Coordinates of C-alpha atoms in Angstrom, one line a residue:
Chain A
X13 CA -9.2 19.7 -8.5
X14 CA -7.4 18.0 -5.5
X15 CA -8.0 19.7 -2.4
X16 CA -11.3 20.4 0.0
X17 CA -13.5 22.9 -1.5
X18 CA -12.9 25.9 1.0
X19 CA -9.1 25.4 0.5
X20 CA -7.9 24.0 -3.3
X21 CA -4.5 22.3 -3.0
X22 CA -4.6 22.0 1.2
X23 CA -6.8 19.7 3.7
X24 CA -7.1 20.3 7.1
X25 CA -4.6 18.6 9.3
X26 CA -2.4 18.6 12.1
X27 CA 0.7 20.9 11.0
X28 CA 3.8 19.4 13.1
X29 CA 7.0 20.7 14.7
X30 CA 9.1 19.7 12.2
X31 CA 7.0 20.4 9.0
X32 CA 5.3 17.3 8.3
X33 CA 1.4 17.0 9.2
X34 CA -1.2 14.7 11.1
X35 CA -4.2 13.5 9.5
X36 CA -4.9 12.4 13.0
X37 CA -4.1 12.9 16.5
X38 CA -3.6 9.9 18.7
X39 CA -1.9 9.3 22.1
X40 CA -0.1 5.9 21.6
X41 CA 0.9 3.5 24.4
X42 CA 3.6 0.8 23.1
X43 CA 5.1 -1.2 25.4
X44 CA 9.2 -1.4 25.3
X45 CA 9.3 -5.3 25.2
X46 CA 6.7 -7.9 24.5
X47 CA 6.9 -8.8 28.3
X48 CA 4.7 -5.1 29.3
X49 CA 2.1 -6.1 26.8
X50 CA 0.0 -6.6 29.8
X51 CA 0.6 -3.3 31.6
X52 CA -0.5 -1.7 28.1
X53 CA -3.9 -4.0 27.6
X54 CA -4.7 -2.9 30.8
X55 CA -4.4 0.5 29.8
X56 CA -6.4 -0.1 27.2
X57 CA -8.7 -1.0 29.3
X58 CA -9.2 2.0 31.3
X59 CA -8.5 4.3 28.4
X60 CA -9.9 3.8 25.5
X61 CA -9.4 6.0 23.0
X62 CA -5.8 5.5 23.5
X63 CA -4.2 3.8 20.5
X64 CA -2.9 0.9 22.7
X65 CA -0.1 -1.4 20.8
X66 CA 0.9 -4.6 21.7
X67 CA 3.4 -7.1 20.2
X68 CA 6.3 -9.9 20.6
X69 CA 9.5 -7.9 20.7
X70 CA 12.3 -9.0 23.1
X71 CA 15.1 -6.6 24.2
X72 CA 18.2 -8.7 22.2
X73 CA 17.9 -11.2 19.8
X74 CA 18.6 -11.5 15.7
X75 CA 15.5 -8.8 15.1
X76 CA 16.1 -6.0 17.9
X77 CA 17.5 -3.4 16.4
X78 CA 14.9 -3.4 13.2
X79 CA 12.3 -3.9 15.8
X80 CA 13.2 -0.7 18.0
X81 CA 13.9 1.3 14.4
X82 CA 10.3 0.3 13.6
X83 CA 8.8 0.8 17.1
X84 CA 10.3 4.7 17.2
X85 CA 9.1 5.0 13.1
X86 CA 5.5 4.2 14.4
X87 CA 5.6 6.5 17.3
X88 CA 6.8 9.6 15.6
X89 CA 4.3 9.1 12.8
X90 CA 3.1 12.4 12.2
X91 CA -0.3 11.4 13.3
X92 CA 1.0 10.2 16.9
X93 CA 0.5 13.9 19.5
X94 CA 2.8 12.1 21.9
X95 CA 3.5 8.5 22.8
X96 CA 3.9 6.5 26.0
X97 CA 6.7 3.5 25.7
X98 CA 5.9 1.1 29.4
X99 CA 9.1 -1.2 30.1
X100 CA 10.0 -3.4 33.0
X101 CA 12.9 -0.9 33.5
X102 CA 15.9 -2.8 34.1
X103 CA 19.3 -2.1 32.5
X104 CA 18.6 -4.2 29.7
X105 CA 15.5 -2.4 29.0
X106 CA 15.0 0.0 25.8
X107 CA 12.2 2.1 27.0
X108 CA 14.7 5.3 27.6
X109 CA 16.4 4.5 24.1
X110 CA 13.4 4.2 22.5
X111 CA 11.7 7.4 23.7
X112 CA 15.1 9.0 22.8
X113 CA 15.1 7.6 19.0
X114 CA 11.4 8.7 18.9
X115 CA 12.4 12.3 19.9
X116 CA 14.9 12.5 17.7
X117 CA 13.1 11.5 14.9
X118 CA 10.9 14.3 15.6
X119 CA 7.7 12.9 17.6
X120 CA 7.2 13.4 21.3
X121 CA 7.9 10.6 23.7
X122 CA 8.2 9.5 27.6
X123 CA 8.8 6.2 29.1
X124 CA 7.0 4.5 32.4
X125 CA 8.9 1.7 34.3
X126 CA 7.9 -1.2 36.1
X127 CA 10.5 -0.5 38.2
X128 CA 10.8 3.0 38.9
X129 CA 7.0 2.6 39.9
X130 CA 6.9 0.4 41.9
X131 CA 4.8 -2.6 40.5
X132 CA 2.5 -3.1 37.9
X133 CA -0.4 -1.3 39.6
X134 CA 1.8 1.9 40.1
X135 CA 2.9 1.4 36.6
X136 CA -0.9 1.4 35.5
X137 CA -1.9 4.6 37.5
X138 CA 1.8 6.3 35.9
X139 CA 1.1 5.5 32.5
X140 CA -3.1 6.6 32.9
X141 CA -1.5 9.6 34.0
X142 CA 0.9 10.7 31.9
X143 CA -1.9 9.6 28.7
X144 CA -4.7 11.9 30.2
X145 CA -2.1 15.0 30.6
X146 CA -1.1 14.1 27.0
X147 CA -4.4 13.5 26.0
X148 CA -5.2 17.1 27.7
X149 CA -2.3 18.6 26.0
X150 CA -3.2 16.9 22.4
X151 CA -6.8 19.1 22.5
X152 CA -4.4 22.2 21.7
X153 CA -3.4 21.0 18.1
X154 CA -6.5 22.3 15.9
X155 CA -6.8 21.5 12.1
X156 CA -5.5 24.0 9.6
X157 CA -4.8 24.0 6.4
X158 CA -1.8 22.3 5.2
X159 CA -0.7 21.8 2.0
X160 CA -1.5 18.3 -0.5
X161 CA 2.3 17.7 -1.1
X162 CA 2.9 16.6 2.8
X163 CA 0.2 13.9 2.4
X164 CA 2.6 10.4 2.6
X165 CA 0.0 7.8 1.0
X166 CA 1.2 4.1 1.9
X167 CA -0.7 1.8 -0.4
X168 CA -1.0 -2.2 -0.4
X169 CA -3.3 -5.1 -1.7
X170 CA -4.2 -8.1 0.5
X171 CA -7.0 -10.4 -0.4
X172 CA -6.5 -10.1 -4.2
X173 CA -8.7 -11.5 -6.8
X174 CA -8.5 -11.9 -10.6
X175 CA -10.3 -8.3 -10.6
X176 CA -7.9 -6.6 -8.5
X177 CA -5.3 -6.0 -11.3
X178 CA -7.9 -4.9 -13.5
X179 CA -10.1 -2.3 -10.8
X180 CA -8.8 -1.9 -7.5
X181 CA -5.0 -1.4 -8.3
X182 CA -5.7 0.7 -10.9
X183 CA -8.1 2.8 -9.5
X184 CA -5.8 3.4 -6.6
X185 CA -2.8 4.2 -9.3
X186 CA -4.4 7.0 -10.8
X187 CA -5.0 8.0 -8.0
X188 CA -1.8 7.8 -6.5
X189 CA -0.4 10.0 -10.0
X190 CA -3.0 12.8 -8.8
X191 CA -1.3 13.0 -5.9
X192 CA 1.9 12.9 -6.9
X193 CA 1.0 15.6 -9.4
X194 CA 0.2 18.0 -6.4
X195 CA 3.2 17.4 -4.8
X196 CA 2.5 14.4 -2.3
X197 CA 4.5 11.3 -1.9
X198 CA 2.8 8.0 -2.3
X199 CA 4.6 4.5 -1.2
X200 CA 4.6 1.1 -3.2
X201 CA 6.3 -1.3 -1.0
X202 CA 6.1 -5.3 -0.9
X203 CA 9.1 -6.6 -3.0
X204 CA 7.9 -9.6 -3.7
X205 CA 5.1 -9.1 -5.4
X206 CA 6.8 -6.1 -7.7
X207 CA 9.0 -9.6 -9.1
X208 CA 8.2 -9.9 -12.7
X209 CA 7.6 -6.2 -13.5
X210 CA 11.0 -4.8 -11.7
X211 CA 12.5 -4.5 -15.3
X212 CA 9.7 -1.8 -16.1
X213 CA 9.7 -0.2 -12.5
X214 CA 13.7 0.1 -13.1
X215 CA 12.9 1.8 -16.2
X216 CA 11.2 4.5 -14.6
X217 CA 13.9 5.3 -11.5
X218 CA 14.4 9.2 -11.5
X219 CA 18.0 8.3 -11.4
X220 CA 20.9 5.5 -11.7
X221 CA 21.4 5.3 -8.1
X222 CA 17.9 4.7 -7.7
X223 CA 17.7 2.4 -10.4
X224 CA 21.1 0.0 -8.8
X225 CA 19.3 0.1 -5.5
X226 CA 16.0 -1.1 -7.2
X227 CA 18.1 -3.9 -8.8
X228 CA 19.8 -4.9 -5.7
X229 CA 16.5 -4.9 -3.9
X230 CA 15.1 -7.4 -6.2
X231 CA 18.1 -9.5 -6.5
X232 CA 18.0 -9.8 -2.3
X233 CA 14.7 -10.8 -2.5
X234 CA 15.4 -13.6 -4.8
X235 CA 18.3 -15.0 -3.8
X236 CA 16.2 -15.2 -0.3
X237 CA 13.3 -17.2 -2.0
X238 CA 15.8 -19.3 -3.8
X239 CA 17.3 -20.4 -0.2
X240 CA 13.5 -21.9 0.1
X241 CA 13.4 -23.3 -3.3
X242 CA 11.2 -20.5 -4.6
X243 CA 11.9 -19.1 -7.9
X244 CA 10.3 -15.8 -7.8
X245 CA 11.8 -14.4 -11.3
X246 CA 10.6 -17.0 -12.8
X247 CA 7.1 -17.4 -14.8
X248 CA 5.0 -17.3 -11.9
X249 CA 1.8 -17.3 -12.6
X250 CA -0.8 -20.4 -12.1
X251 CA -3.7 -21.7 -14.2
X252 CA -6.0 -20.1 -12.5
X253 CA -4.3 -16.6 -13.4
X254 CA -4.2 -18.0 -17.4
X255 CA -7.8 -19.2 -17.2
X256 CA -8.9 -15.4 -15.4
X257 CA -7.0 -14.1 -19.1
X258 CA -3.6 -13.2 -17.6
X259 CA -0.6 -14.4 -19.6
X260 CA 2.4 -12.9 -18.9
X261 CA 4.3 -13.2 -15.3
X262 CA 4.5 -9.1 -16.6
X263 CA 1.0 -8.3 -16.6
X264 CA 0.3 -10.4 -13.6
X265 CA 2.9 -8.0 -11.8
X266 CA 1.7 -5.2 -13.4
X267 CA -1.5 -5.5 -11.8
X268 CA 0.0 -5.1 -8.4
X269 CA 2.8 -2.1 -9.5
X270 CA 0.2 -0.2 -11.4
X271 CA -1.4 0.7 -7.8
X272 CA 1.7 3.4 -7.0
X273 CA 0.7 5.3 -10.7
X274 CA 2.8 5.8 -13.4
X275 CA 5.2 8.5 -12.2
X276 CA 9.3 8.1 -12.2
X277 CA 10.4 5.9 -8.8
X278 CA 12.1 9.0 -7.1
X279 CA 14.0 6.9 -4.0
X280 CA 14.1 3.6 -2.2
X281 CA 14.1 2.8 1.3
X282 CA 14.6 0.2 3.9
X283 CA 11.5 -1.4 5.9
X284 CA 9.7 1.8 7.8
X285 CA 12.3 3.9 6.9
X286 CA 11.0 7.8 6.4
X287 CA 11.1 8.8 2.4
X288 CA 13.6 12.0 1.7
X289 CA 12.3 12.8 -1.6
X290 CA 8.1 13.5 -2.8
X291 CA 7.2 11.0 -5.2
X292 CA 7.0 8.0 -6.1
X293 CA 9.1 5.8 -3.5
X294 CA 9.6 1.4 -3.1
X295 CA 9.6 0.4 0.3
X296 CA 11.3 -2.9 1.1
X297 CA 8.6 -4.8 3.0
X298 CA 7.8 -8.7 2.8
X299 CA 3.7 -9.2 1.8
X300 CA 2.7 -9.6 5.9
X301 CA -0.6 -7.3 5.6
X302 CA 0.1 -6.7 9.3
X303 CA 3.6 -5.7 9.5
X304 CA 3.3 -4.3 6.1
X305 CA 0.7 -1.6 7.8
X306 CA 3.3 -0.9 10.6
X307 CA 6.2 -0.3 8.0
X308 CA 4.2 2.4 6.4
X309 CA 3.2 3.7 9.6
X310 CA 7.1 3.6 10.7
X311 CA 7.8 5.2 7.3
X312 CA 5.5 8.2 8.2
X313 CA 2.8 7.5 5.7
X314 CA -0.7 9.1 7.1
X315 CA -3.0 7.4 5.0
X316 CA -2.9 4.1 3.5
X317 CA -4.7 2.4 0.7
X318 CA -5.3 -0.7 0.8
X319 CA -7.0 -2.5 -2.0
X320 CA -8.7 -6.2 -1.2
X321 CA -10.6 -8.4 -3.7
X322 CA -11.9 -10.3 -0.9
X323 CA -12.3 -7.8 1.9
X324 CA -9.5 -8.2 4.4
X325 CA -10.3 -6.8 7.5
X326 CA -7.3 -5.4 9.5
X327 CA -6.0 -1.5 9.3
X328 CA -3.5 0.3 10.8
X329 CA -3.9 1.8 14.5
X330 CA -2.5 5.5 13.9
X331 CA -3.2 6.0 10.3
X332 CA -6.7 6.0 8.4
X333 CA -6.7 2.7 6.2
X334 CA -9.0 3.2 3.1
X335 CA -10.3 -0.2 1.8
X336 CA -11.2 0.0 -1.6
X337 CA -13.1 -3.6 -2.8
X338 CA -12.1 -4.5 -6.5
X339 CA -15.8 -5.8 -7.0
X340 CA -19.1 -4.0 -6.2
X341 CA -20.6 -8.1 -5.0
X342 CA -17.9 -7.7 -2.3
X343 CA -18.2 -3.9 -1.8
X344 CA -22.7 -4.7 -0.8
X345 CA -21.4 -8.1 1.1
X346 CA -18.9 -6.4 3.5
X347 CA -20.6 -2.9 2.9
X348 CA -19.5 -2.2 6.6
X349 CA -15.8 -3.1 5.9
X350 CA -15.3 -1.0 2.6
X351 CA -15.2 2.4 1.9
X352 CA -15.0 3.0 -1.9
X353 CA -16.1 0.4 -4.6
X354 CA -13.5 0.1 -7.6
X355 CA -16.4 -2.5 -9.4
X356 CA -17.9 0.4 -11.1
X357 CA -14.7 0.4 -13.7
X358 CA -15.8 -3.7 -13.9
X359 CA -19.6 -2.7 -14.5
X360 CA -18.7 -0.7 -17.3
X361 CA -20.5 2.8 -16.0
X362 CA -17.4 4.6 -14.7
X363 CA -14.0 5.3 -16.4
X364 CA -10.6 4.2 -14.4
X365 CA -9.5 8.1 -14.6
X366 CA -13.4 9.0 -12.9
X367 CA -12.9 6.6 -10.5
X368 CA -9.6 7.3 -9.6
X369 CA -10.6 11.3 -9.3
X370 CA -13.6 10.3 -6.9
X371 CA -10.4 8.1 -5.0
X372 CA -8.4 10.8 -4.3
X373 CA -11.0 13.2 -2.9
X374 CA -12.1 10.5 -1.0
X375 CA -8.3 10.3 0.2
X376 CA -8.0 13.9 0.9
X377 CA -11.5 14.1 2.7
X378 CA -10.0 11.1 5.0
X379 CA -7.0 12.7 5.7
X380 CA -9.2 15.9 6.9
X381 CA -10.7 13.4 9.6
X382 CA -13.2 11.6 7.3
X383 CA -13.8 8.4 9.6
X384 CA -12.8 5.2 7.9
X385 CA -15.1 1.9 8.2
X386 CA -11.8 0.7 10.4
X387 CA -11.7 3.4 12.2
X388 CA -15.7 3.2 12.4
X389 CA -14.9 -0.6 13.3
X390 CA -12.2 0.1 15.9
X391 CA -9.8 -1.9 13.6
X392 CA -6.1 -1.4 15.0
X393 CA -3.8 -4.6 14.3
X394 CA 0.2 -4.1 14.6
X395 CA 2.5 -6.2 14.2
X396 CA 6.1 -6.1 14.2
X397 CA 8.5 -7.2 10.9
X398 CA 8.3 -10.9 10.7
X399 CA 12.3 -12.9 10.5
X400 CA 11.9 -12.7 6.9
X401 CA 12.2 -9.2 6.7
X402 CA 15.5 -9.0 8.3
X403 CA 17.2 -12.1 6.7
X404 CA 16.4 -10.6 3.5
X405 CA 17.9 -7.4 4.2
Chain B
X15 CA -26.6 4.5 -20.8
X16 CA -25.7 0.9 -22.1
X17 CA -22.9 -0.1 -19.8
X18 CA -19.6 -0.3 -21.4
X19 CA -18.0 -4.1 -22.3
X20 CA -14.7 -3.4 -22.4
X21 CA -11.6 -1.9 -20.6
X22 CA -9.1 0.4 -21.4
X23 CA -6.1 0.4 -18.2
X24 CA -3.9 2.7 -19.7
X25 CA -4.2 5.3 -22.4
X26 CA -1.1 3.6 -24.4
X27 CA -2.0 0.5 -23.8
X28 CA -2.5 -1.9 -27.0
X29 CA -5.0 -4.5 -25.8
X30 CA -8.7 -4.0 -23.8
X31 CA -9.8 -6.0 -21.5
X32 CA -13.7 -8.0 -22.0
X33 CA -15.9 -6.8 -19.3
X34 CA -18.4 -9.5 -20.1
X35 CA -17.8 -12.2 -22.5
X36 CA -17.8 -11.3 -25.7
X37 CA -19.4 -13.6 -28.5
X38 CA -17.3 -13.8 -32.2
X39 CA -18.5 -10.2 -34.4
X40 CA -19.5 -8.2 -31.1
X41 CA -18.8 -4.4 -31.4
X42 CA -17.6 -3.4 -27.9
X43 CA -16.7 0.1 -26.3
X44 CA -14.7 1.3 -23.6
X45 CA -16.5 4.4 -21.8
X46 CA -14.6 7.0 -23.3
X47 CA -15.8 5.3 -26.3
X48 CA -12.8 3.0 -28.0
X49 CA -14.4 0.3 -29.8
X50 CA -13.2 -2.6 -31.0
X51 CA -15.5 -5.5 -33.0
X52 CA -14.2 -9.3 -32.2
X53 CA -13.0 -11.3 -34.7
X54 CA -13.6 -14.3 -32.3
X55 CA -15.1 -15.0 -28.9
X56 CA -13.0 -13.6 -26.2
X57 CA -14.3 -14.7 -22.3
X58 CA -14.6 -11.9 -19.6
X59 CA -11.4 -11.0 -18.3
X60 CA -9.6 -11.8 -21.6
X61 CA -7.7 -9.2 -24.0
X62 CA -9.0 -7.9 -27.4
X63 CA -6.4 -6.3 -29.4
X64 CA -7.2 -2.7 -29.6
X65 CA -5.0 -2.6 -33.3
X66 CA -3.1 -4.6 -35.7
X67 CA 0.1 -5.9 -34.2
X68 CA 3.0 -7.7 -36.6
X69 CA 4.7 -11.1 -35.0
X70 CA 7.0 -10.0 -32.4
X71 CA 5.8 -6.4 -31.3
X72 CA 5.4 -5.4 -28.0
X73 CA 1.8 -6.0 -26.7
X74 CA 1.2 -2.8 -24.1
X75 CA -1.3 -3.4 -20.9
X76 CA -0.7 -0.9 -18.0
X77 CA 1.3 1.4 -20.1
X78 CA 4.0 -0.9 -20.3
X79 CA 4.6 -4.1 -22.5
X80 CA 3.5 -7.0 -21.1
X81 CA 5.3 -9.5 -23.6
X82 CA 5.6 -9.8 -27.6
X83 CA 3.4 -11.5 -30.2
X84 CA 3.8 -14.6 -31.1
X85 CA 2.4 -14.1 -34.8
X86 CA 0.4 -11.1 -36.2
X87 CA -2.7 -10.1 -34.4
X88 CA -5.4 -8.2 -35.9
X89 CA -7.4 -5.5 -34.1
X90 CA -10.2 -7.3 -32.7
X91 CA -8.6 -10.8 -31.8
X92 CA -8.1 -12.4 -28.5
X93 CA -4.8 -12.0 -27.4
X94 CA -3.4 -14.8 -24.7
X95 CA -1.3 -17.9 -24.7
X96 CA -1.8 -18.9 -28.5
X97 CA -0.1 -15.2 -29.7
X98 CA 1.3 -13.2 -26.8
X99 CA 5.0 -14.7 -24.9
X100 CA 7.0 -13.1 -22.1
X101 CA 9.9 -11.5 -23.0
X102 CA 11.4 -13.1 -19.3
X103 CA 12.4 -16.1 -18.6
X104 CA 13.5 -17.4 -15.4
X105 CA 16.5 -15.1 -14.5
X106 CA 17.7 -18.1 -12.4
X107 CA 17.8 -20.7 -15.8
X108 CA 21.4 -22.6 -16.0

């Protein structure tokens, strides 16, 4: 049975405005342009439970408008309370538009300008301000039960191994049909590495429409690589893969798709772009771990999977990153880093459909506020979508 | 509890996969208990045909079919290079 044993189908989270829920609730401080970074560090500094963001982002260029889609995405995440964009404040600045997107997208926002200020200690002082009063104002929202269906599971592999296809990923995908099954919406996204199974994945779209947009994704995505001399449908798959006993460019891909389950693909959307539908949904993303975690954020996931054969250790700021090892070696070695070992399926003393169970109550316990080893850590990496993401759009 | 040896991923699939390596005339199990007995030696990671396939059926791993054979395979042979071909080429050949 899915669900927390005081309330079967429901966990305990933050139920929003606008129907979604928070498995968290953060105050996050993102500056407008790369140039503030330094007015948020410092921030940071003084505050810090605050989940502080930094990153590159100019105000024009080839990447502005996905960057400022992606920036308001993050920071109307249904774990974000409220969030604090800091701009020079200048004409050319997008602080205002950027609180505005984030409003409208259902999340709360405010901006603090260099300008308006004063200087950069004023700007300081503003933004500590206006984070304590929202940080004061946060400690109203009290868990309650909400219901499994508006769980939004983002999943992803980083680090694989040759186990990963066999534990990990397949772990996480029944997991990911559980949940499904009660109604939740879990996320497959990087493209590239679906290449080589996208015939089978197009098999199961819930519809045409969604099985042409799954076709055009694909055929972006090559005809990008083949710029680069990359032939990504062809048979890619090494001699190290053949020796490890994988021989088709199908089962190799498998490996990765089997981590979103087995259920029909229900929609497809653009890099951290919110799903409409519950199910089964393919996010375009490129394979950056980093800017992978910040699609899913943008997308409104709030929890994320994220399956590692060798123990990668970054996570997303705002939403609880679950790192399931594919070997129970590297599960004892970074025992700090990992919170559920998939080698049990490898060791021959638990069956995938056991471990997937114990998975997704360990999912659902997490998104009742469960602390992850990031979170434990203080993992928080962000980072925007690298060029590749929008020259492949 | 012996541990199990081999791996089922998906109930439909076709093929297991060897937990350990598996010498030539093992008898092997999955935990829910699907056996299979090795015709020859099949190294960890490897797939053991979990039931007769005829040349050019589709082999199933993850529920799905991961190529065709290449000539019959028995139920307890290693399936790999020698017997099991992609059904994709490079969708970029001239």
């Amino acid at each position: 049975m899915i669900a927390s044993a005081d309330h079967p189908g429901e966990f305990l989270g933050y139920p929003r405005r606008d129907g979604r829920a928070g498995t968290r609730n953060v105050i996050a401080v993102i500056p407008s342009t790369g140039d503030a970074s330094g007015v948020v560090a410092q921030v940071q500094r003084l505050r810090p439970d605050a989940c502080c963001v930094v990153h590159q982002a100019g105000a024009a260029g080839p990447l502005a408008d996905l960057e400022r889609e992606t920036l308001a995405g993050f920071a109307s995440n249904p774990n974000v309370a409220a969030s604090i964009f800091v701009g020079l404040g200048d004409p050319d600045d997008p602080m205002a538009a950027l609180a505005d997107a984030t409003r409208a997208r259902g999340g709360q926002a405010c901006a603090v300008g260099l300008i308006g200020e004063g200087g950069w200690d004023a700007a300081v002082a503003r933004t500590v301000e206006v984070y304590d009063r929202a940080a004061a104002g946060a400690q109203d929202a009290v868990r309650r039960p909400v219901p499994i269906a508006s769980l939004v599971l983002g999943t992803e592999c980083g680090g694989s191994d040759a186990f990963s296809g066999i534990s990990a990923n397949p772990v996480l995908g029944r997991a990911a049909d559980r949940l499904v099954e009660a109604g939740a919406t879990v996320v497959l996204a990087e493209v590239t590495e679906l290449i080589g199974a996208e015939h089978l994945l197009i098999e199961r779209a819930a519809s045409p429409d969604v099985a042409r947009e799954l076709r055009e994704l694909i055929a972006r995505w090559e005809a990008f690589a083949l710029r680069f001399g990359e032939d990504l449908g062809g048979d890619n798959i090494s001699a190290g893969n053949m020796a490890g006993g994988l021989t088709t460019i199908e089962e190799k891909s498998l490996g990765c798709v089997y981590k979103g389950g087995s259920t029909p693909v229900v929609e497809v959307v653009g890099y951290g772009q919110r799903p409409r539908r519950r199910g089964l949904v393919v996010m375009d993303t490129d394979g950056h771990d980093i800017s992978e975690l910040t699609a899913l954020a943008a997308g409104g996931a709030n929890v994320i999977v994220f399956t590692t054969g060798r123990g990668t250790p970054t996570a997303s700021p705002i939403v609880p990153t679950v790192k399931v090892a594919s070997t129970t070696p590297m599960a004892e070695r970074l025992s700090t880093m990992i919170d559920f070992d998939a080698g049990s399926v490898l060791s021959g003393v638990e069956s995938l459909a056991a471990a997937g169970d114990r998975l997704c109550d360990l999912v659902v316990a997490v998104a009742g506020g469960r602390h992850t080893a990031a979170e434990l850590l203080g993992q928080r990496d962000f980072a925007l979508p690298p060029l590749v993401s929008s020259v492949a759009q | 509890m012996t541990a199990a040896s081999l791996l089922v991923i998906d109930p439909a699939d076709s093929v297991a996969v060897a937990l350990v390596d598996l010498a030539a005339g093992t008898t092997a199990a999955t935990v829910e208990g699907v056996t299979a007995t090795t015709l020859r030696e099949v190294p960890r990671g490897h797939k053991v045909a979990l039931r007769d396939h005829a040349k050019g059926e589709p082999v199933i791993k993850y529920g799905a079919q991961i190529g065709v054979s290449t000539e019959a395979i028995a139920r307890g042979d290693w399936v790999h290079l020698h017997n099991l071909a992609t059904v994709r080429g490079s969708t970029h050949d001239a």
